[in-house]
Short mmCIF file of C-alpha atoms in Angstrom, two decimals:
data_model
loop_
_atom_site.label_atom_id
_atom_site.label_comp_id
_atom_site.label_asym_id
_atom_site.label_seq_id
_atom_site.Cartn_x
_atom_site.Cartn_y
_atom_site.Cartn_z
CA UNK L 1 0.00 0.00 0.00
CA UNK L 2 1.45 3.37 -1.03
CA UNK L 3 2.70 5.55 1.81
CA UNK L 4 0.72 8.58 0.61
CA UNK L 5 -2.44 6.60 1.44
CA UNK L 6 -1.53 7.14 5.09
CA UNK L 7 -0.94 10.91 4.89
CA UNK L 8 -4.31 12.69 4.56
CA UNK L 9 -4.73 16.40 3.96
CA UNK L 10 -5.89 18.53 6.87
CA UNK L 11 -6.70 22.12 7.78
CA UNK L 12 -4.46 22.26 10.86
CA UNK L 13 -1.03 23.85 10.57
CA UNK L 14 1.81 21.42 9.84
CA UNK L 15 4.29 20.61 12.61
CA UNK L 16 7.81 20.25 11.33
CA UNK L 17 9.73 17.40 12.95
CA UNK L 18 13.24 16.11 12.30
CA UNK L 19 12.70 12.49 11.38
CA UNK L 20 14.07 10.60 8.38
CA UNK L 21 13.48 6.99 9.35
CA UNK L 22 10.98 4.45 7.96
CA UNK L 23 7.38 4.50 9.18
CA UNK L 24 6.37 2.41 12.18
CA UNK L 25 3.92 -0.30 11.12
CA UNK L 26 1.02 -1.49 13.26
CA UNK L 27 -1.03 -4.61 12.47
CA UNK L 28 -4.43 -4.93 14.15
CA UNK L 29 -5.78 -8.47 14.26
CA UNK L 30 -9.55 -8.23 14.73
CA UNK L 31 -11.27 -11.17 16.38
CA UNK L 32 -15.02 -11.80 16.01
CA UNK L 33 -17.11 -9.21 17.89
CA UNK L 34 -14.13 -6.93 18.48
CA UNK L 35 -14.97 -3.50 19.90
CA UNK L 36 -14.85 -0.97 17.07
CA UNK L 37 -14.42 2.02 19.37
CA UNK L 38 -11.21 0.60 20.79
CA UNK L 39 -9.75 -0.16 17.35
CA UNK L 40 -10.66 3.23 15.89
CA UNK L 41 -9.32 4.97 19.00
CA UNK L 42 -5.96 3.30 18.39
CA UNK L 43 -5.74 4.04 14.66
CA UNK L 44 -6.95 7.65 14.57
CA UNK L 45 -4.02 9.10 16.57
CA UNK L 46 -1.66 7.49 14.04
CA UNK L 47 -3.55 9.04 11.14
CA UNK L 48 -3.58 12.46 12.81
CA UNK L 49 0.15 12.28 13.59
CA UNK L 50 0.79 11.75 9.88
CA UNK L 51 -1.64 14.51 8.94
CA UNK L 52 -0.25 17.26 11.16
CA UNK L 53 3.38 16.48 10.22
CA UNK L 54 2.63 15.80 6.55
CA UNK L 55 4.90 12.78 6.96
CA UNK L 56 4.30 9.02 6.86
CA UNK L 57 5.35 8.35 10.44
CA UNK L 58 2.94 5.48 10.86
CA UNK L 59 1.16 2.85 8.79
CA UNK L 60 -1.65 0.57 9.94
CA UNK L 61 -3.16 -2.61 8.56
CA UNK L 62 -6.23 -4.62 9.54
CA UNK L 63 -5.97 -8.43 9.67
CA UNK L 64 -8.46 -11.18 10.26
CA UNK L 65 -7.67 -14.83 10.76
CA UNK L 66 -8.79 -15.89 7.27
CA UNK L 67 -8.74 -12.54 5.45
CA UNK L 68 -12.53 -12.36 5.36
CA UNK L 69 -14.63 -9.48 6.75
CA UNK L 70 -15.26 -9.52 10.47
CA UNK L 71 -18.36 -8.36 12.31
CA UNK L 72 -17.70 -6.14 15.30
CA UNK L 73 -19.63 -6.05 18.56
CA UNK L 74 -21.82 -3.22 17.24
CA UNK L 75 -22.86 -5.32 14.23
CA UNK L 76 -20.81 -3.38 11.68
CA UNK L 77 -18.60 -5.34 9.30
CA UNK L 78 -14.92 -4.55 8.73
CA UNK L 79 -13.08 -5.62 5.57
CA UNK L 80 -9.43 -6.45 6.40
CA UNK L 81 -6.32 -5.63 4.40
CA UNK L 82 -4.95 -9.13 4.81
CA UNK L 83 -5.26 -12.51 6.43
CA UNK L 84 -2.83 -13.58 9.16
CA UNK L 85 0.75 -13.22 7.95
CA UNK L 86 4.22 -12.98 9.48
CA UNK L 87 4.91 -9.52 10.87
CA UNK L 88 7.78 -7.43 9.51
CA UNK L 89 10.70 -7.36 11.93
CA UNK L 90 9.98 -3.91 13.41
CA UNK L 91 6.17 -4.06 13.25
CA UNK L 92 3.84 -4.18 16.26
CA UNK L 93 0.92 -6.61 16.30
CA UNK L 94 -2.21 -6.00 18.36
CA UNK L 95 -4.92 -8.59 18.91
CA UNK L 96 -8.25 -6.80 19.27
CA UNK L 97 -11.21 -8.45 20.95
CA UNK L 98 -14.44 -7.39 22.60
CA UNK L 99 -17.55 -9.41 23.46
CA UNK L 100 -17.20 -13.11 24.43
CA UNK L 101 -13.37 -12.94 24.39
CA UNK L 102 -12.88 -16.38 25.95
CA UNK L 103 -14.02 -18.05 22.72
CA UNK L 104 -12.94 -15.47 20.15
CA UNK L 105 -9.41 -16.70 19.35
CA UNK L 106 -9.10 -19.87 17.29
CA UNK L 107 -6.03 -22.10 16.98
CA UNK L 108 -4.67 -20.23 13.96
CA UNK L 109 -4.64 -16.99 15.93
CA UNK L 110 -3.03 -18.58 19.00
CA UNK L 111 -0.34 -20.25 16.89
CA UNK L 112 0.32 -16.93 15.10
CA UNK L 113 0.76 -15.15 18.43
CA UNK L 114 3.15 -17.85 19.67
CA UNK L 115 5.21 -17.71 16.47
CA UNK L 116 5.48 -13.94 16.45
CA UNK L 117 6.39 -13.92 20.15
CA UNK L 118 9.06 -16.54 19.53
CA UNK L 119 10.56 -14.38 16.75
CA UNK L 120 10.75 -11.42 19.12
CA UNK L 121 7.97 -9.27 17.68
CA UNK L 122 6.32 -6.71 19.93
CA UNK L 123 2.72 -7.71 20.57
CA UNK L 124 -0.23 -6.25 22.38
CA UNK L 125 -3.86 -6.62 23.30
CA UNK L 126 -6.66 -4.06 22.92
CA UNK L 127 -9.82 -4.16 25.03
CA UNK L 128 -10.11 -7.89 25.83
CA UNK L 129 -7.22 -9.03 23.64
CA UNK L 130 -5.42 -10.23 26.76
CA UNK L 131 -7.61 -13.35 26.71
CA UNK L 132 -5.93 -14.46 23.46
CA UNK L 133 -2.51 -13.51 24.81
CA UNK L 134 -3.17 -15.63 27.91
CA UNK L 135 -4.47 -18.56 25.85
CA UNK L 136 -1.33 -18.46 23.72
CA UNK L 137 0.80 -18.59 26.86
CA UNK L 138 2.82 -15.41 26.28
CA UNK L 139 1.71 -13.21 29.19
CA UNK L 140 3.88 -14.91 31.82
CA UNK L 141 4.88 -12.44 34.56
CA UNK L 142 4.57 -9.25 32.53
CA UNK L 143 2.34 -6.36 33.54
CA UNK L 144 -0.82 -6.25 31.45
CA UNK L 145 -4.38 -5.07 31.54
CA UNK L 146 -7.76 -5.49 29.84
CA UNK L 147 -11.18 -3.90 30.12
CA UNK L 148 -12.33 -3.73 33.74
CA UNK L 149 -15.68 -5.36 32.95
CA UNK L 150 -13.96 -8.56 31.84
CA UNK L 151 -11.30 -8.77 34.54
CA UNK L 152 -13.29 -10.92 37.01
CA UNK L 153 -13.94 -13.66 34.43
CA UNK L 154 -10.32 -13.43 33.24
CA UNK L 155 -9.04 -13.98 36.78
CA UNK L 156 -11.35 -16.97 37.22
CA UNK L 157 -10.00 -18.49 34.00
CA UNK L 158 -6.33 -17.62 34.61
CA UNK L 159 -5.84 -17.54 38.38
CA UNK L 160 -2.05 -17.32 37.97
CA UNK L 161 -2.32 -14.07 35.95
CA UNK L 162 -3.38 -10.79 37.49
CA UNK L 163 -4.29 -7.80 35.27
CA UNK L 164 -3.68 -4.31 36.61
CA UNK L 165 -6.53 -1.80 36.99
CA UNK L 166 -4.56 0.70 34.91
CA UNK L 167 -5.69 2.30 31.65
CA UNK L 168 -2.79 0.76 29.72
CA UNK L 169 0.50 -1.06 30.27
CA UNK L 170 3.74 -0.97 28.26
CA UNK L 171 6.64 -3.39 28.76
CA UNK L 172 9.64 -4.19 26.56
CA UNK L 173 7.70 -6.82 24.59
CA UNK L 174 4.03 -6.24 25.38
CA UNK L 175 1.49 -3.41 25.17
CA UNK L 176 -2.07 -3.73 26.45
CA UNK L 177 -4.93 -1.36 27.16
CA UNK L 178 -8.47 -1.49 28.49
CA UNK L 179 -10.07 -0.47 25.21
CA UNK L 180 -12.26 2.53 24.49
CA UNK L 181 -10.38 5.78 24.89
CA UNK L 182 -7.56 3.92 26.63
CA UNK L 183 -6.40 2.96 23.13
CA UNK L 184 -5.88 6.64 22.38
CA UNK L 185 -3.93 7.11 25.61
CA UNK L 186 -1.67 4.21 24.70
CA UNK L 187 -1.01 5.54 21.21
CA UNK L 188 -0.39 9.08 22.43
CA UNK L 189 2.24 7.70 24.79
CA UNK L 190 3.92 5.88 21.90
CA UNK L 191 3.78 8.99 19.72
CA UNK L 192 5.43 11.00 22.50
CA UNK L 193 8.14 8.35 22.88
CA UNK L 194 8.76 8.27 19.15
CA UNK L 195 8.44 11.92 18.15
CA UNK L 196 8.20 14.10 21.23
CA UNK L 197 5.68 15.66 23.56
CA UNK L 198 4.64 18.53 21.26
CA UNK L 199 3.32 16.17 18.59
CA UNK L 200 1.48 14.09 21.23
CA UNK L 201 -0.21 17.24 22.57
CA UNK L 202 -1.27 18.35 19.09
CA UNK L 203 -2.66 14.88 18.27
CA UNK L 204 -4.55 14.80 21.58
CA UNK L 205 -6.06 18.22 20.82
CA UNK L 206 -7.07 17.08 17.34
CA UNK L 207 -8.80 14.11 18.93
CA UNK L 208 -10.49 16.44 21.49
CA UNK L 209 -9.01 14.02 23.99
CA UNK L 210 -7.93 14.87 27.52
CA UNK L 211 -4.99 12.59 28.20
CA UNK L 212 -4.95 10.42 31.32
CA UNK L 213 -2.35 11.08 34.00
CA UNK L 214 -0.22 8.24 32.67
CA UNK L 215 0.17 4.49 32.77
CA UNK L 216 -1.03 4.27 36.37
CA UNK L 217 -4.37 5.97 35.71
CA UNK L 218 -7.23 3.67 36.73
CA UNK L 219 -9.85 2.61 34.18
CA UNK L 220 -12.85 3.21 36.47
CA UNK L 221 -13.93 6.27 38.36
CA UNK L 222 -13.15 5.84 42.04
CA UNK L 223 -15.87 5.30 44.59
CA UNK L 224 -15.69 8.92 45.75
CA UNK L 225 -16.77 10.09 42.29
CA UNK L 226 -19.38 7.38 41.89
CA UNK L 227 -21.19 8.05 45.19
CA UNK L 228 -20.46 11.74 45.58
CA UNK L 229 -18.80 11.39 48.96
CA UNK L 230 -15.25 11.42 50.32
CA UNK L 231 -16.17 9.90 53.69
CA UNK L 232 -13.18 7.68 54.34
CA UNK L 233 -15.06 5.08 56.39
CA UNK L 234 -17.63 4.61 53.61
CA UNK L 235 -15.00 4.44 50.85
CA UNK L 236 -12.91 1.97 52.85
CA UNK L 237 -15.96 -0.21 53.47
CA UNK L 238 -16.77 -0.34 49.76
CA UNK L 239 -13.16 -1.14 48.91
CA UNK L 240 -13.05 -3.95 51.49
CA UNK L 241 -16.29 -5.39 50.08
CA UNK L 242 -14.92 -5.32 46.54
CA UNK L 243 -11.74 -7.06 47.63
CA UNK L 244 -13.63 -9.79 49.47
CA UNK L 245 -16.19 -11.05 46.95
CA UNK L 246 -15.48 -14.79 47.13
CA UNK L 247 -14.98 -14.82 50.90
CA UNK L 248 -17.26 -12.01 52.09
CA UNK L 249 -16.76 -10.31 55.42
CA UNK L 250 -19.53 -10.14 57.98
CA UNK L 251 -20.79 -6.73 59.03
CA UNK L 252 -19.09 -7.27 62.40
CA UNK L 253 -15.78 -7.94 60.65
CA UNK L 254 -16.20 -4.84 58.50
CA UNK L 255 -16.87 -2.68 61.52
CA UNK L 256 -13.89 -4.16 63.32
CA UNK L 257 -11.57 -3.52 60.36
CA UNK L 258 -12.87 0.04 60.04
CA UNK L 259 -12.91 0.64 63.80
CA UNK L 260 -16.46 1.99 63.78
CA UNK L 261 -19.75 0.78 65.24
CA UNK L 262 -22.38 -1.11 63.27
CA UNK L 263 -24.78 1.81 63.79
CA UNK L 264 -22.26 4.26 62.28
CA UNK L 265 -21.72 2.02 59.26
CA UNK L 266 -25.44 1.55 58.62
CA UNK L 267 -26.01 5.28 58.96
CA UNK L 268 -23.32 6.04 56.34
CA UNK L 269 -24.77 3.57 53.84
CA UNK L 270 -28.29 4.85 54.42
CA UNK L 271 -27.24 8.49 53.98
CA UNK L 272 -25.11 8.16 50.85
CA UNK L 273 -26.42 5.00 49.16
CA UNK L 274 -29.95 4.71 50.53
CA UNK L 275 -29.32 1.01 51.18
CA UNK L 276 -28.08 -1.21 53.98
CA UNK L 277 -24.45 -2.42 53.92
CA UNK L 278 -25.55 -6.02 53.39
CA UNK L 279 -27.77 -5.07 50.46
CA UNK L 280 -24.93 -3.21 48.76
CA UNK L 281 -22.53 -6.10 49.44
CA UNK L 282 -24.99 -8.65 48.07
CA UNK L 283 -25.51 -6.58 44.90
CA UNK L 284 -21.73 -6.39 44.39
CA UNK L 285 -21.45 -10.16 44.58
CA UNK L 286 -24.44 -10.71 42.29
CA UNK L 287 -22.97 -8.31 39.72
CA UNK L 288 -19.75 -10.33 39.89
CA UNK L 289 -21.78 -13.52 39.36
CA UNK L 290 -23.56 -11.98 36.37
CA UNK L 291 -20.21 -11.37 34.66
CA UNK L 292 -19.05 -14.92 35.31
CA UNK L 293 -22.35 -16.27 33.99
CA UNK L 294 -21.82 -14.42 30.71
CA UNK L 295 -18.14 -15.02 30.16
CA UNK L 296 -17.13 -18.35 31.66
CA UNK L 297 -18.11 -21.98 31.40
CA UNK L 298 -18.26 -22.32 35.19
CA UNK L 299 -21.29 -24.17 36.52
CA UNK L 300 -23.93 -22.28 38.44
CA UNK L 301 -22.70 -23.90 41.67
CA UNK L 302 -19.12 -22.84 40.94
CA UNK L 303 -20.25 -19.29 40.18
CA UNK L 304 -22.22 -19.20 43.44
CA UNK L 305 -19.07 -20.14 45.41
CA UNK L 306 -16.87 -17.71 43.44
CA UNK L 307 -19.34 -14.94 44.30
CA UNK L 308 -19.45 -15.69 48.02
CA UNK L 309 -22.69 -17.70 48.17
CA UNK L 310 -22.18 -21.02 49.91
CA UNK L 311 -25.82 -22.00 49.41
CA UNK L 312 -26.76 -22.47 45.73
CA UNK L 313 -30.47 -22.19 46.46
CA UNK L 314 -30.00 -18.85 48.22
CA UNK L 315 -27.78 -17.68 45.37
CA UNK L 316 -30.42 -18.57 42.76
CA UNK L 317 -33.14 -16.80 44.72
CA UNK L 318 -31.04 -13.62 45.10
CA UNK L 319 -29.94 -13.74 41.43
CA UNK L 320 -33.57 -13.93 40.30
CA UNK L 321 -34.49 -11.03 42.60
CA UNK L 322 -31.87 -8.80 40.99
CA UNK L 323 -31.96 -9.92 37.34
CA UNK L 324 -35.50 -11.26 36.94
CA UNK L 325 -34.54 -14.81 36.01
CA UNK L 326 -32.90 -17.78 37.73
CA UNK L 327 -29.23 -18.47 36.86
CA UNK L 328 -30.15 -21.68 35.02
CA UNK L 329 -32.87 -19.95 32.96
CA UNK L 330 -30.55 -16.99 32.30
CA UNK L 331 -27.77 -19.20 31.00
CA UNK L 332 -30.15 -21.29 28.87
CA UNK L 333 -31.66 -18.18 27.27
CA UNK L 334 -28.17 -16.90 26.32
CA UNK L 335 -26.75 -20.19 25.07
#
């Protein structure tokens, strides 16, 4: 593909940069039901960097396993540039996934990832691409991340691997991000590393994108933002609950850890959340169970235990109360 294909015309003033090297190539392998937002958010900063410098700094190519069009999670179809192929020596390959990531990667994709990793290519995962990276066995002890929604089911499937809560992660051989606008943050960081901060700022402005504070920025808003309170006892209680899903704490244990009375705790939850602590805790665990129901092959009994319910009957009753259907009916209707 001709390099001028990657350098569009634009109205913004051109930034002159001193760079005479070859363009950096990125290959995006789209798996079935990949998230289009995350892929577009990764590619557009590359296009804009070329546009505002009037130089071919970057090239990008879309791959699918067999070279045929792929349907994204929003139902739109993407026509790739190529089927799976060996990456050029200096290219970066991203595996891009989205909905149902635990079944998205087939053997050809996993073998391709293993081969490229063995040859020393830099690889990455966008949105839920870390599932394929884990399946291929190349995550090992490296720092990585994936979309926060899918992290509980990932941890259940790969208990020896622990994703970070960060927006993106970059190591010597691996780059991963949580998807969505995190893809833009990742690419802006690479643009700054390659061509300087000024270009990264201009590209961010062209994207109307406020950059995150860096690699350690969390994907989710913190509890203080979500509930509109900075009461430390309340925030600490919610954090403890989230950390103890499978082995939930009793209210007495919570109060002991927080060094407050049960009455104080209940008053805080009533004031800021209009619910009792146990109701909030139960909803957290049921939400966790809902994710596992959607994204793992665990049995209903296993999901109940993983969500802190030792009694499967009680779990089913509570699940139906929250979601309107029993776990067995829910899973059957989605199968």
